[in-house]
mmCIF file of C-alpha atoms in Angstrom:
data_model
loop_
_atom_site.group_PDB
_atom_site.id
_atom_site.type_symbol
_atom_site.label_atom_id
_atom_site.label_comp_id
_atom_site.label_asym_id
_atom_site.label_seq_id
_atom_site.Cartn_x
_atom_site.Cartn_y
_atom_site.Cartn_z
ATOM 1 C CA MET A 19 0.258 0.078 -0.051
ATOM 2 C CA SER A 20 2.911 2.504 0.533
ATOM 3 C CA VAL A 21 4.360 2.210 -2.873
ATOM 4 C CA ASN A 22 1.259 2.278 -4.613
ATOM 5 C CA GLY A 23 0.849 5.157 -2.108
ATOM 6 C CA PHE A 24 3.776 7.037 -3.045
ATOM 7 C CA PHE A 25 3.917 6.606 -6.262
ATOM 8 C CA ALA A 26 0.619 7.528 -6.996
ATOM 9 C CA PHE A 27 1.431 10.318 -5.644
ATOM 10 C CA LEU A 28 4.763 11.303 -7.822
ATOM 11 C CA SER A 29 2.651 10.323 -11.023
ATOM 12 C CA SER A 30 0.749 13.442 -10.294
ATOM 13 C CA PHE A 31 3.810 15.963 -10.213
ATOM 14 C CA VAL A 32 5.856 14.158 -13.028
ATOM 15 C CA GLN A 33 6.207 15.879 -16.369
ATOM 16 C CA GLY A 34 6.509 13.143 -19.009
ATOM 17 C CA TYR A 35 4.314 10.619 -20.670
ATOM 18 C CA GLY A 36 7.330 8.145 -20.184
ATOM 19 C CA LEU A 37 7.597 8.663 -16.350
ATOM 20 C CA PHE A 38 3.398 8.691 -15.746
ATOM 21 C CA LEU A 39 4.143 5.533 -17.270
ATOM 22 C CA PHE A 40 6.928 4.794 -14.836
ATOM 23 C CA CYS A 41 5.362 5.497 -11.999
ATOM 24 C CA ARG A 42 1.948 3.775 -12.174
ATOM 25 C CA PHE A 43 4.174 0.516 -13.667
ATOM 26 C CA PHE A 44 4.703 0.195 -9.965
ATOM 27 C CA ALA A 45 1.850 1.727 -8.342
ATOM 28 C CA GLY A 46 -0.056 -1.121 -10.171
ATOM 29 C CA PHE A 47 2.233 -3.517 -8.659
ATOM 30 C CA GLY A 48 1.806 -2.188 -5.104
ATOM 31 C CA ILE A 49 -1.774 -2.567 -5.682
ATOM 32 C CA GLY A 50 -1.353 -5.868 -6.887
ATOM 33 C CA GLY A 51 1.186 -6.940 -4.003
ATOM 34 C CA ALA A 52 -1.507 -4.904 -1.589
ATOM 35 C CA VAL A 53 -4.802 -7.248 -2.608
ATOM 36 C CA PRO A 54 -3.990 -10.719 -1.755
ATOM 37 C CA ILE A 55 -2.950 -9.721 1.788
ATOM 38 C CA VAL A 56 -6.059 -7.851 2.716
ATOM 39 C CA PHE A 57 -7.943 -11.200 2.099
ATOM 40 C CA ALA A 58 -6.098 -12.498 3.794
ATOM 41 C CA TYR A 59 -5.217 -11.109 6.541
ATOM 42 C CA PHE A 60 -8.579 -10.220 6.779
ATOM 43 C CA ALA A 61 -10.053 -13.496 7.422
ATOM 44 C CA GLU A 62 -7.687 -14.776 10.487
ATOM 45 C CA VAL A 63 -9.661 -11.920 12.366
ATOM 46 C CA LEU A 64 -12.735 -13.462 10.610
ATOM 47 C CA ALA A 65 -14.623 -16.576 13.402
ATOM 48 C CA ARG A 66 -15.445 -19.387 10.907
ATOM 49 C CA GLU A 67 -18.705 -19.123 10.365
ATOM 50 C CA LYS A 68 -19.333 -15.796 9.328
ATOM 51 C CA ARG A 69 -16.100 -15.468 7.014
ATOM 52 C CA GLY A 70 -17.779 -15.931 3.892
ATOM 53 C CA GLU A 71 -20.367 -13.399 4.213
ATOM 54 C CA HIS A 72 -17.678 -10.403 5.179
ATOM 55 C CA LEU A 73 -14.845 -11.141 3.034
ATOM 56 C CA SER A 74 -18.000 -11.273 0.193
ATOM 57 C CA TRP A 75 -18.624 -7.727 2.022
ATOM 58 C CA LEU A 76 -14.978 -6.516 1.081
ATOM 59 C CA CYS A 77 -15.109 -6.739 -2.084
ATOM 60 C CA MET A 78 -17.995 -4.713 -2.512
ATOM 61 C CA PHE A 79 -15.440 -2.563 -1.940
ATOM 62 C CA TRP A 80 -13.875 -3.024 -5.119
ATOM 63 C CA MET A 81 -17.476 -0.485 -6.343
ATOM 64 C CA ILE A 82 -17.144 1.620 -3.943
ATOM 65 C CA GLY A 83 -14.107 2.478 -5.366
ATOM 66 C CA GLY A 84 -14.613 2.698 -8.667
ATOM 67 C CA ILE A 85 -17.575 4.389 -8.501
ATOM 68 C CA TYR A 86 -15.475 6.474 -6.047
ATOM 69 C CA ALA A 87 -13.062 7.365 -8.450
ATOM 70 C CA SER A 88 -15.188 7.685 -11.187
ATOM 71 C CA ALA A 89 -16.987 10.767 -9.280
ATOM 72 C CA MET A 90 -13.576 11.926 -8.851
ATOM 73 C CA ALA A 91 -13.245 12.363 -11.968
ATOM 74 C CA TRP A 92 -16.909 13.872 -13.289
ATOM 75 C CA ALA A 93 -15.687 16.668 -10.253
ATOM 76 C CA ILE A 94 -12.461 17.644 -10.538
ATOM 77 C CA ILE A 95 -11.491 16.908 -14.305
ATOM 78 C CA PRO A 96 -13.498 19.906 -15.931
ATOM 79 C CA HIS A 97 -12.023 22.169 -13.768
ATOM 80 C CA TYR A 98 -9.589 24.195 -15.832
ATOM 81 C CA GLY A 99 -9.507 26.678 -13.492
ATOM 82 C CA TRP A 100 -7.752 24.646 -11.360
ATOM 83 C CA SER A 101 -4.196 24.564 -13.540
ATOM 84 C CA PHE A 102 -0.966 26.074 -13.142
ATOM 85 C CA SER A 103 2.129 26.503 -14.918
ATOM 86 C CA MET A 104 5.669 27.725 -13.583
ATOM 87 C CA GLY A 105 8.144 28.345 -17.158
ATOM 88 C CA SER A 106 6.426 27.013 -19.543
ATOM 89 C CA ALA A 107 8.917 23.459 -18.551
ATOM 90 C CA TYR A 108 6.427 23.108 -15.739
ATOM 91 C CA GLN A 109 1.951 21.919 -15.941
ATOM 92 C CA PHE A 110 0.074 21.052 -13.563
ATOM 93 C CA HIS A 111 -3.612 20.245 -14.461
ATOM 94 C CA SER A 112 -6.336 19.469 -13.350
ATOM 95 C CA TRP A 113 -6.195 15.904 -14.086
ATOM 96 C CA ARG A 114 -3.891 15.960 -11.954
ATOM 97 C CA VAL A 115 -5.466 17.067 -8.914
ATOM 98 C CA PHE A 116 -7.463 13.483 -10.032
ATOM 99 C CA VAL A 117 -4.920 11.263 -9.248
ATOM 100 C CA VAL A 118 -3.912 13.042 -5.929
ATOM 101 C CA VAL A 119 -7.158 12.425 -5.180
ATOM 102 C CA CYS A 120 -7.551 8.541 -6.269
ATOM 103 C CA ALA A 121 -4.289 8.316 -3.881
ATOM 104 C CA LEU A 122 -5.860 9.399 -0.702
ATOM 105 C CA PRO A 123 -7.504 6.927 0.346
ATOM 106 C CA CYS A 124 -4.418 4.706 0.228
ATOM 107 C CA VAL A 125 -2.374 6.774 2.524
ATOM 108 C CA SER A 126 -5.511 6.524 4.975
ATOM 109 C CA SER A 127 -5.121 3.063 4.754
ATOM 110 C CA VAL A 128 -1.812 3.212 5.233
ATOM 111 C CA VAL A 129 -2.048 4.776 8.368
ATOM 112 C CA ALA A 130 -4.796 3.096 9.772
ATOM 113 C CA LEU A 131 -2.550 0.028 8.913
ATOM 114 C CA THR A 132 -0.362 1.294 12.070
ATOM 115 C CA PHE A 133 -2.746 1.031 14.570
ATOM 116 C CA MET A 134 -4.137 -2.599 13.782
ATOM 117 C CA PRO A 135 -2.210 -5.662 15.232
ATOM 118 C CA GLU A 136 0.430 -7.839 13.273
ATOM 119 C CA SER A 137 -1.284 -11.038 12.005
ATOM 120 C CA PRO A 138 -0.948 -13.555 14.137
ATOM 121 C CA ARG A 139 -0.036 -16.434 11.498
ATOM 122 C CA PHE A 140 2.834 -14.232 10.980
ATOM 123 C CA LEU A 141 4.354 -13.554 14.326
ATOM 124 C CA LEU A 142 4.181 -17.835 14.378
ATOM 125 C CA GLU A 143 6.666 -18.565 11.236
ATOM 126 C CA VAL A 144 9.042 -15.684 12.980
ATOM 127 C CA GLY A 145 9.397 -17.770 16.712
ATOM 128 C CA LYS A 146 7.536 -14.643 18.660
ATOM 129 C CA HIS A 147 4.579 -16.671 20.533
ATOM 130 C CA ASP A 148 4.033 -14.891 22.722
ATOM 131 C CA GLU A 149 2.841 -12.121 20.843
ATOM 132 C CA ALA A 150 1.199 -13.475 18.694
ATOM 133 C CA TRP A 151 -1.229 -15.884 21.518
ATOM 134 C CA MET A 152 -1.663 -12.196 22.290
ATOM 135 C CA ILE A 153 -3.147 -10.873 19.317
ATOM 136 C CA LEU A 154 -5.603 -13.431 19.380
ATOM 137 C CA LYS A 155 -6.478 -14.280 22.799
ATOM 138 C CA GLN A 156 -7.231 -9.638 21.919
ATOM 139 C CA ILE A 157 -9.207 -10.692 18.302
ATOM 140 C CA HIS A 158 -11.396 -13.861 20.703
ATOM 141 C CA ASP A 159 -12.603 -11.162 23.404
ATOM 142 C CA THR A 160 -13.196 -8.527 20.673
ATOM 143 C CA ASN A 161 -15.528 -10.879 19.027
ATOM 144 C CA MET A 162 -16.359 -12.430 22.093
ATOM 145 C CA ARG A 163 -17.990 -9.218 23.243
ATOM 146 C CA ALA A 164 -20.383 -8.588 19.325
ATOM 147 C CA ARG A 165 -21.662 -11.750 20.016
ATOM 148 C CA GLY A 166 -22.868 -10.689 23.781
ATOM 149 C CA GLN A 167 -21.258 -13.420 25.503
ATOM 150 C CA PRO A 168 -18.050 -11.288 27.155
ATOM 151 C CA GLU A 169 -17.455 -13.833 30.015
ATOM 152 C CA LYS A 170 -16.462 -16.313 27.824
ATOM 153 C CA VAL A 171 -12.577 -17.313 28.901
ATOM 154 C CA PHE A 172 -10.069 -17.504 25.560
ATOM 155 C CA THR A 173 -8.929 -21.078 26.207
ATOM 156 C CA VAL A 174 -7.069 -22.640 23.196
ATOM 157 C CA ASN A 175 -6.744 -26.953 22.983
ATOM 158 C CA ARG A 176 -4.197 -27.328 20.140
ATOM 159 C CA ILE A 177 -2.366 -24.874 17.585
ATOM 160 C CA LYS A 178 -0.223 -25.947 14.494
ATOM 161 C CA THR A 179 2.587 -23.902 14.369
ATOM 162 C CA PRO A 180 2.828 -22.290 10.849
ATOM 163 C CA LYS A 181 6.422 -23.889 9.854
ATOM 164 C CA MET A 182 9.296 -21.526 10.946
ATOM 165 C CA ILE A 183 12.485 -20.188 8.262
ATOM 166 C CA ASP A 184 14.412 -22.548 6.934
ATOM 167 C CA GLU A 185 18.306 -22.944 9.159
ATOM 168 C CA LEU A 186 19.604 -22.151 6.985
ATOM 169 C CA ILE A 187 18.616 -19.495 7.222
ATOM 170 C CA GLU A 188 19.056 -18.401 10.514
ATOM 171 C CA ILE A 189 23.475 -19.912 9.632
ATOM 172 C CA GLN A 190 23.751 -18.027 6.255
ATOM 173 C CA THR A 191 22.654 -14.781 8.526
ATOM 174 C CA ASP A 192 26.315 -15.497 11.019
ATOM 175 C CA THR A 193 28.203 -16.589 8.858
ATOM 176 C CA GLY A 194 27.266 -15.480 4.877
ATOM 177 C CA THR A 195 28.411 -12.333 3.320
ATOM 178 C CA TRP A 196 25.446 -9.709 2.642
ATOM 179 C CA TYR A 197 24.837 -11.308 -0.437
ATOM 180 C CA MET A 198 24.260 -14.566 0.119
ATOM 181 C CA ARG A 199 21.759 -14.080 2.210
ATOM 182 C CA TRP A 200 20.257 -12.141 0.129
ATOM 183 C CA PHE A 201 20.359 -15.537 -1.967
ATOM 184 C CA VAL A 202 19.458 -17.939 -0.123
ATOM 185 C CA ARG A 203 16.226 -15.756 1.487
ATOM 186 C CA ILE A 204 15.290 -14.958 -2.040
ATOM 187 C CA LYS A 205 15.379 -18.642 -3.167
ATOM 188 C CA THR A 206 14.008 -20.141 0.088
ATOM 189 C CA GLU A 207 10.878 -17.909 0.008
ATOM 190 C CA LEU A 208 10.167 -18.534 -4.209
ATOM 191 C CA TYR A 209 10.668 -22.401 -3.441
ATOM 192 C CA GLY A 210 8.591 -21.999 -0.663
ATOM 193 C CA ILE A 211 6.002 -19.922 -2.862
ATOM 194 C CA TRP A 212 6.143 -23.354 -5.377
ATOM 195 C CA LEU A 213 5.658 -25.515 -3.375
ATOM 196 C CA THR A 214 2.494 -23.884 -1.806
ATOM 197 C CA PHE A 215 1.408 -23.560 -5.456
ATOM 198 C CA MET A 216 1.886 -27.740 -6.168
ATOM 199 C CA ARG A 217 -0.118 -27.914 -3.487
ATOM 200 C CA CYS A 218 -2.912 -27.208 -4.725
ATOM 201 C CA PHE A 219 -2.977 -29.394 -7.047
ATOM 202 C CA ASP A 220 -2.627 -32.240 -4.756
ATOM 203 C CA TYR A 221 -5.797 -34.316 -3.146
ATOM 204 C CA PRO A 222 -8.522 -33.361 -2.160
ATOM 205 C CA VAL A 223 -8.161 -29.603 -3.049
ATOM 206 C CA ARG A 224 -6.909 -30.363 -6.883
ATOM 207 C CA ARG A 225 -10.722 -30.636 -7.846
ATOM 208 C CA ASN A 226 -12.048 -27.207 -5.959
ATOM 209 C CA THR A 227 -8.749 -25.474 -7.525
ATOM 210 C CA ILE A 228 -9.973 -25.902 -10.934
ATOM 211 C CA LEU A 229 -13.263 -25.101 -10.931
ATOM 212 C CA LEU A 230 -12.003 -21.870 -8.815
ATOM 213 C CA ILE A 231 -10.073 -20.963 -11.351
ATOM 214 C CA ILE A 232 -12.585 -21.419 -13.799
ATOM 215 C CA VAL A 233 -15.511 -19.273 -12.089
ATOM 216 C CA TRP A 234 -12.247 -16.373 -11.254
ATOM 217 C CA THR A 235 -11.596 -16.460 -14.801
ATOM 218 C CA THR A 236 -14.876 -16.080 -16.408
ATOM 219 C CA LEU A 237 -16.510 -13.435 -14.196
ATOM 220 C CA SER A 238 -13.014 -11.564 -14.752
ATOM 221 C CA PHE A 239 -13.677 -11.871 -18.441
ATOM 222 C CA GLY A 240 -16.849 -10.850 -17.918
ATOM 223 C CA TYR A 241 -16.276 -8.219 -15.123
ATOM 224 C CA TYR A 242 -13.978 -6.360 -17.727
ATOM 225 C CA GLY A 243 -15.370 -7.143 -20.881
ATOM 226 C CA LEU A 244 -17.866 -5.487 -19.960
ATOM 227 C CA SER A 245 -16.303 -2.225 -18.419
ATOM 228 C CA VAL A 246 -14.651 -1.749 -21.604
ATOM 229 C CA TRP A 247 -17.782 -2.587 -23.440
ATOM 230 C CA PHE A 248 -20.534 -1.003 -22.272
ATOM 231 C CA PRO A 249 -18.798 3.215 -22.731
ATOM 232 C CA ASP A 250 -18.701 2.368 -25.964
ATOM 233 C CA VAL A 251 -22.562 1.104 -25.839
ATOM 234 C CA ILE A 252 -23.934 3.423 -23.951
ATOM 235 C CA LYS A 253 -21.468 6.189 -26.390
ATOM 236 C CA HIS A 254 -23.169 4.967 -29.247
ATOM 237 C CA LEU A 255 -26.805 5.307 -27.803
ATOM 238 C CA GLN A 256 -26.856 8.712 -26.824
ATOM 239 C CA ALA A 257 -24.681 9.730 -29.814
ATOM 240 C CA ASP A 258 -27.643 8.774 -32.449
ATOM 241 C CA GLU A 259 -29.292 10.875 -30.345
ATOM 242 C CA TYR A 260 -27.633 12.962 -30.226
ATOM 243 C CA ALA A 261 -27.196 13.415 -34.355
ATOM 244 C CA SER A 262 -30.850 13.862 -34.422
ATOM 245 C CA ARG A 263 -31.112 16.497 -32.025
ATOM 246 C CA VAL A 264 -28.377 18.280 -34.980
ATOM 247 C CA LYS A 265 -29.086 22.158 -35.932
ATOM 248 C CA LYS A 266 -28.517 22.983 -39.517
ATOM 249 C CA PHE A 267 -27.726 26.966 -40.481
ATOM 250 C CA TYR A 268 -27.391 27.229 -44.421
ATOM 251 C CA GLY A 269 -25.295 31.034 -46.206
ATOM 252 C CA GLU A 270 -25.656 33.095 -42.441
ATOM 253 C CA ARG A 271 -24.152 36.603 -41.809
ATOM 254 C CA VAL A 272 -23.233 37.326 -38.868
ATOM 255 C CA GLU A 273 -21.255 40.806 -37.743
ATOM 256 C CA ASP A 274 -19.724 43.437 -35.229
ATOM 257 C CA PHE A 275 -21.487 40.648 -32.753
ATOM 258 C CA VAL A 276 -19.936 39.028 -30.240
ATOM 259 C CA PHE A 277 -20.016 35.449 -28.805
ATOM 260 C CA ASN A 278 -19.828 34.715 -25.056
ATOM 261 C CA PHE A 279 -21.903 31.535 -25.101
ATOM 262 C CA THR A 280 -21.538 27.771 -25.482
ATOM 263 C CA LEU A 281 -22.570 26.541 -29.152
ATOM 264 C CA GLU A 282 -23.244 23.281 -29.378
ATOM 265 C CA ASN A 283 -24.722 20.651 -31.846
ATOM 266 C CA GLN A 284 -24.976 22.945 -34.611
ATOM 267 C CA ILE A 285 -23.596 23.275 -38.515
ATOM 268 C CA HIS A 286 -23.466 25.977 -40.407
ATOM 269 C CA THR A 287 -22.269 25.980 -44.014
ATOM 270 C CA ASN A 288 -21.900 28.972 -46.385
ATOM 271 C CA GLY A 289 -21.460 31.364 -43.257
ATOM 272 C CA GLU A 290 -19.959 35.015 -43.384
ATOM 273 C CA TYR A 291 -18.917 35.902 -39.917
ATOM 274 C CA ILE A 292 -17.376 39.410 -39.849
ATOM 275 C CA LYS A 293 -15.438 41.652 -37.217
ATOM 276 C CA ASP A 294 -16.701 38.684 -34.805
ATOM 277 C CA ARG A 295 -15.806 37.910 -31.474
ATOM 278 C CA PHE A 296 -15.830 35.054 -29.633
ATOM 279 C CA SER A 297 -14.225 35.071 -26.329
ATOM 280 C CA ILE A 298 -14.896 32.879 -23.125
ATOM 281 C CA MET A 299 -17.293 30.223 -24.287
ATOM 282 C CA LYS A 300 -16.812 26.712 -25.803
ATOM 283 C CA PHE A 301 -17.678 25.072 -29.192
ATOM 284 C CA LYS A 302 -18.770 21.764 -28.808
ATOM 285 C CA SER A 303 -19.628 19.288 -31.891
ATOM 286 C CA VAL A 304 -19.597 21.875 -33.448
ATOM 287 C CA ILE A 305 -18.487 22.080 -37.544
ATOM 288 C CA PHE A 306 -17.869 25.041 -39.485
ATOM 289 C CA GLU A 307 -18.175 24.511 -43.693
ATOM 290 C CA ASP A 308 -17.365 26.792 -46.388
ATOM 291 C CA SER A 309 -17.240 29.646 -44.403
ATOM 292 C CA LEU A 310 -15.626 33.630 -44.317
ATOM 293 C CA PHE A 311 -14.290 34.962 -40.544
ATOM 294 C CA LYS A 312 -12.864 37.869 -40.933
ATOM 295 C CA ASN A 313 -11.527 40.668 -38.777
ATOM 296 C CA CYS A 314 -12.064 38.089 -35.795
ATOM 297 C CA TYR A 315 -11.378 37.344 -32.077
ATOM 298 C CA PHE A 316 -10.819 33.664 -30.592
ATOM 299 C CA GLU A 317 -9.811 34.384 -26.947
ATOM 300 C CA ASP A 318 -10.266 32.054 -24.119
ATOM 301 C CA VAL A 319 -12.362 29.504 -26.692
ATOM 302 C CA THR A 320 -12.781 25.238 -25.741
ATOM 303 C CA SER A 321 -13.767 22.738 -27.791
ATOM 304 C CA ILE A 322 -14.787 19.474 -28.286
ATOM 305 C CA MET A 323 -15.347 17.673 -31.393
ATOM 306 C CA THR A 324 -15.844 20.595 -32.829
ATOM 307 C CA TYR A 325 -14.457 21.240 -37.035
ATOM 308 C CA PHE A 326 -13.370 23.671 -39.468
ATOM 309 C CA LYS A 327 -13.844 22.675 -43.105
ATOM 310 C CA ASN A 328 -12.864 24.909 -46.264
ATOM 311 C CA CYS A 329 -12.920 28.229 -44.005
ATOM 312 C CA THR A 330 -10.955 30.759 -45.153
ATOM 313 C CA PHE A 331 -9.752 33.138 -41.942
ATOM 314 C CA THR A 332 -8.818 36.760 -43.553
ATOM 315 C CA GLU A 333 -7.001 39.375 -40.474
ATOM 316 C CA THR A 334 -8.303 36.587 -37.945
ATOM 317 C CA LEU A 335 -6.480 36.642 -34.132
ATOM 318 C CA PHE A 336 -6.890 33.660 -31.773
ATOM 319 C CA TYR A 337 -5.099 33.846 -28.507
ATOM 320 C CA ASN A 338 -5.512 31.074 -25.648
ATOM 321 C CA THR A 339 -7.973 28.727 -27.599
ATOM 322 C CA ASP A 340 -7.597 24.825 -28.401
ATOM 323 C CA LEU A 341 -8.998 25.063 -32.274
ATOM 324 C CA GLU A 342 -5.385 24.842 -34.135
ATOM 325 C CA GLU A 343 -7.146 21.081 -33.828
ATOM 326 C CA SER A 344 -9.628 21.831 -34.943
ATOM 327 C CA PHE A 345 -8.413 23.274 -38.365
ATOM 328 C CA ASN A 346 -8.285 21.100 -41.551
ATOM 329 C CA THR A 347 -5.564 20.741 -44.532
ATOM 330 C CA ASN A 348 -7.778 22.218 -46.845
ATOM 331 C CA LEU A 349 -8.306 26.079 -45.257
ATOM 332 C CA GLU A 350 -7.200 29.863 -46.170
ATOM 333 C CA PHE A 351 -5.462 31.759 -44.037
ATOM 334 C CA SER A 352 -4.327 35.373 -43.982
ATOM 335 C CA PHE A 353 -2.834 38.269 -41.605
ATOM 336 C CA ILE A 354 -3.620 35.321 -38.914
ATOM 337 C CA THR A 355 -2.083 36.430 -35.540
ATOM 338 C CA TYR A 356 -2.187 32.839 -32.665
ATOM 339 C CA SER A 357 -1.767 32.587 -29.846
ATOM 340 C CA ARG A 358 -1.530 29.472 -27.704
ATOM 341 C CA HIS A 359 -1.715 29.122 -24.239
ATOM 342 C CA GLN A 360 -2.612 25.183 -23.981
ATOM 343 C CA VAL A 361 -4.501 21.958 -25.127
ATOM 344 C CA SER A 362 -6.695 20.491 -23.560
ATOM 345 C CA ILE A 363 -8.652 16.684 -23.427
ATOM 346 C CA LEU A 364 -9.856 17.016 -19.920
ATOM 347 C CA SER A 365 -13.176 16.465 -21.136
ATOM 348 C CA SER A 366 -13.429 13.685 -22.691
ATOM 349 C CA ILE A 367 -11.466 12.468 -19.933
ATOM 350 C CA SER A 368 -14.060 13.653 -17.445
ATOM 351 C CA ARG A 369 -16.591 12.006 -19.617
ATOM 352 C CA ILE A 370 -14.761 8.371 -20.127
ATOM 353 C CA PHE A 371 -14.961 8.259 -16.201
ATOM 354 C CA TYR A 372 -18.524 9.848 -15.674
ATOM 355 C CA LEU A 373 -19.924 6.938 -18.518
ATOM 356 C CA ASN A 374 -18.522 4.366 -16.136
ATOM 357 C CA ILE A 375 -20.886 6.072 -13.214
ATOM 358 C CA PRO A 376 -23.504 4.134 -14.467
ATOM 359 C CA ILE A 377 -21.170 0.376 -14.988
ATOM 360 C CA LYS A 378 -20.265 0.587 -11.556
ATOM 361 C CA ALA A 379 -23.411 1.003 -10.130
ATOM 362 C CA ALA A 380 -25.262 -1.460 -11.807
ATOM 363 C CA ILE A 381 -22.457 -4.782 -10.915
ATOM 364 C CA PHE A 382 -22.495 -3.081 -6.921
ATOM 365 C CA PRO A 383 -25.672 -4.947 -6.579
ATOM 366 C CA SER A 384 -24.183 -8.336 -7.249
ATOM 367 C CA TYR A 385 -21.699 -7.424 -4.662
ATOM 368 C CA CYS A 386 -24.369 -6.892 -1.863
ATOM 369 C CA GLN A 387 -25.860 -9.822 -1.727
ATOM 370 C CA VAL A 388 -24.277 -12.768 0.181
#
């Protein structure tokens, strides 16, 4: 968890795609190591008859985390005003704030774990039997109070002690060099992991292992397949409805007009825009075809799915816009001044997370059925 939290925070500040991928890789590496440990640790403090139920509740928080991430993206990423820059070398946009917010649950978990007791099984493996005994007694007393039987005394008739660390490691600790100690430890751990893995295919658990592999493979395939497919389906359904409500304008002439509002879902053909001002506004799914822009001024303009096709720009100024990505190769420019502040794809990213919210919410009830 510490590895994930550290690299998740670091990824929000690094500049460059390669470094970002490097940090996200190790953040995922930390998550991959923490997930199996969480289930094993949680199972140790549960009564046997309640173990399956509470482990199912633990799985439910996967969906809660997905809804949290999607909701935070929807709420944070579109806020362009949260961005700042330190010259041209360092840029900090709102999506980086989103990455930091997503790392907060991990950091809070790390802090909470410092107040949790050590694993009794681990303490038995390293020979700390008295400490393991005290923690087991604490778990017993807590469970009995929850059952309404605080007077019940903690007793143990039989305990199976896990296999101790190989004596060879202890010998190497005293006599070997540092690299030999590490080599022997790693070799012993890997060998123990291999033996544990192979026991899953021994009688009498072989059949259960194969069935669980099949179940989890199909579950993972269905879950991640639907998670990837559903946003595309929803997007296509919304696109069809959106396209049916498009507004078309032909041969319009607009002169000395200030556009300071959003233009959305429109097609303008053979238009003339003379001495117009486009200021603090957004183009959303707007297409200009065979149009003329003369003595126009574009300032603080953002765009999504907007295109200028076969248009002519004469004595027009662009300042702090992202419209250069909307131009195609068939444009004519004359006396153009262009000052680009930033190109933003944040709305598209937030839309992806927004589409994930109903998907996570739809899968969430299945985790609530125990």
